């Protein structure tokens, strides 16, 4: 753990000690992890479950995310991906976002630009956000995998991440969610759901209703790339109905025009 990250953990523990009736407790395992330079947020989660209603503040979140980003940028746990990537693609948006989107993995465009959802599918996601009255800067966007899945030499396109790759990279996403503490999560596509929940099922069984991840309401909807492949208005409407549920959950005002979108 870097010194600034360690300082943040200590500050959070001291804050809890001052404002709570119960002193924060740390298991031996957690202390060992802290000493062994492991995850800041694993330690936070295991030792300091914040009292109801208390949340990390924006600047703390930005600092904690920066520490994770630094570790990700040097990560070589998947040797083949560390060799093939142009750069890691950590995540983008507001560290204090109420709404967080989770996709599967960077594609070629994202690998080049270092930002998730910047290709055609990403542009569609940005348009969906705009229809929800959000800018990309208002929400947080991340993938299960932080490196582009490699492709055989000479071939084009993207491939989905393997279960092993997702399992290996998932702890970084867990840290991001723990730090951001969004009110609502949206998983985009079946691969993202598998990476996040370990559940493999058809999208028609998963989408359009609420699930939970770690007590956070989770909406599952189609990946924007699916809408690019299948441009039927009925499919667009399904995604939009899922987003209307998200807006309702976030207690955002919904205009009549928004309600009838894609109809
Ligand atoms: S995919 Fe994730 S775990 Fe694998 S090398 Fe990239 S950052 Fe590390």
CSV table of C-alpha atoms and ligand atoms in Angstrom, one decimal, residues 72 75-79 81-82 85 88 144-147 165 168-170 172, ligand 1:
chain,number,residue,atom,x,y,z
A,72,UNK,CA,-3.9,-1.7,-12.3
A,75,UNK,CA,-0.7,-5.3,-13.3
A,76,UNK,CA,0.6,-8.3,-15.2
A,77,UNK,CA,-1.5,-11.0,-13.5
A,78,UNK,CA,-2.7,-12.1,-17.0
A,79,UNK,CA,0.7,-12.3,-18.7
A,81,UNK,CA,-2.9,-9.5,-21.8
A,82,UNK,CA,-0.2,-7.5,-20.2
A,85,UNK,CA,-2.4,-4.4,-24.4
A,88,UNK,CA,-4.9,-0.6,-19.2
A,144,UNK,CA,-14.9,-6.2,-15.5
A,145,UNK,CA,-11.6,-6.6,-17.4
A,146,UNK,CA,-9.1,-3.7,-17.5
A,147,UNK,CA,-7.1,-5.1,-20.4
A,165,UNK,CA,-9.6,-13.6,-17.1
A,168,UNK,CA,-8.5,-12.7,-12.2
A,169,UNK,CA,-9.4,-9.0,-12.8
A,170,UNK,CA,-12.6,-8.9,-10.9
A,172,UNK,CA,-10.1,-4.4,-9.1
B,1,LIG,S1,-6.9,-8.1,-17.2
B,1,LIG,FE1,-6.8,-7.3,-15.1
B,1,LIG,S2,-5.8,-8.9,-13.9
B,1,LIG,FE2,-5.4,-9.3,-16.1
B,1,LIG,S3,-3.4,-8.2,-16.5
B,1,LIG,FE3,-5.1,-6.8,-17.0
B,1,LIG,S4,-5.4,-5.5,-15.2
B,1,LIG,FE4,-4.2,-7.4,-14.6
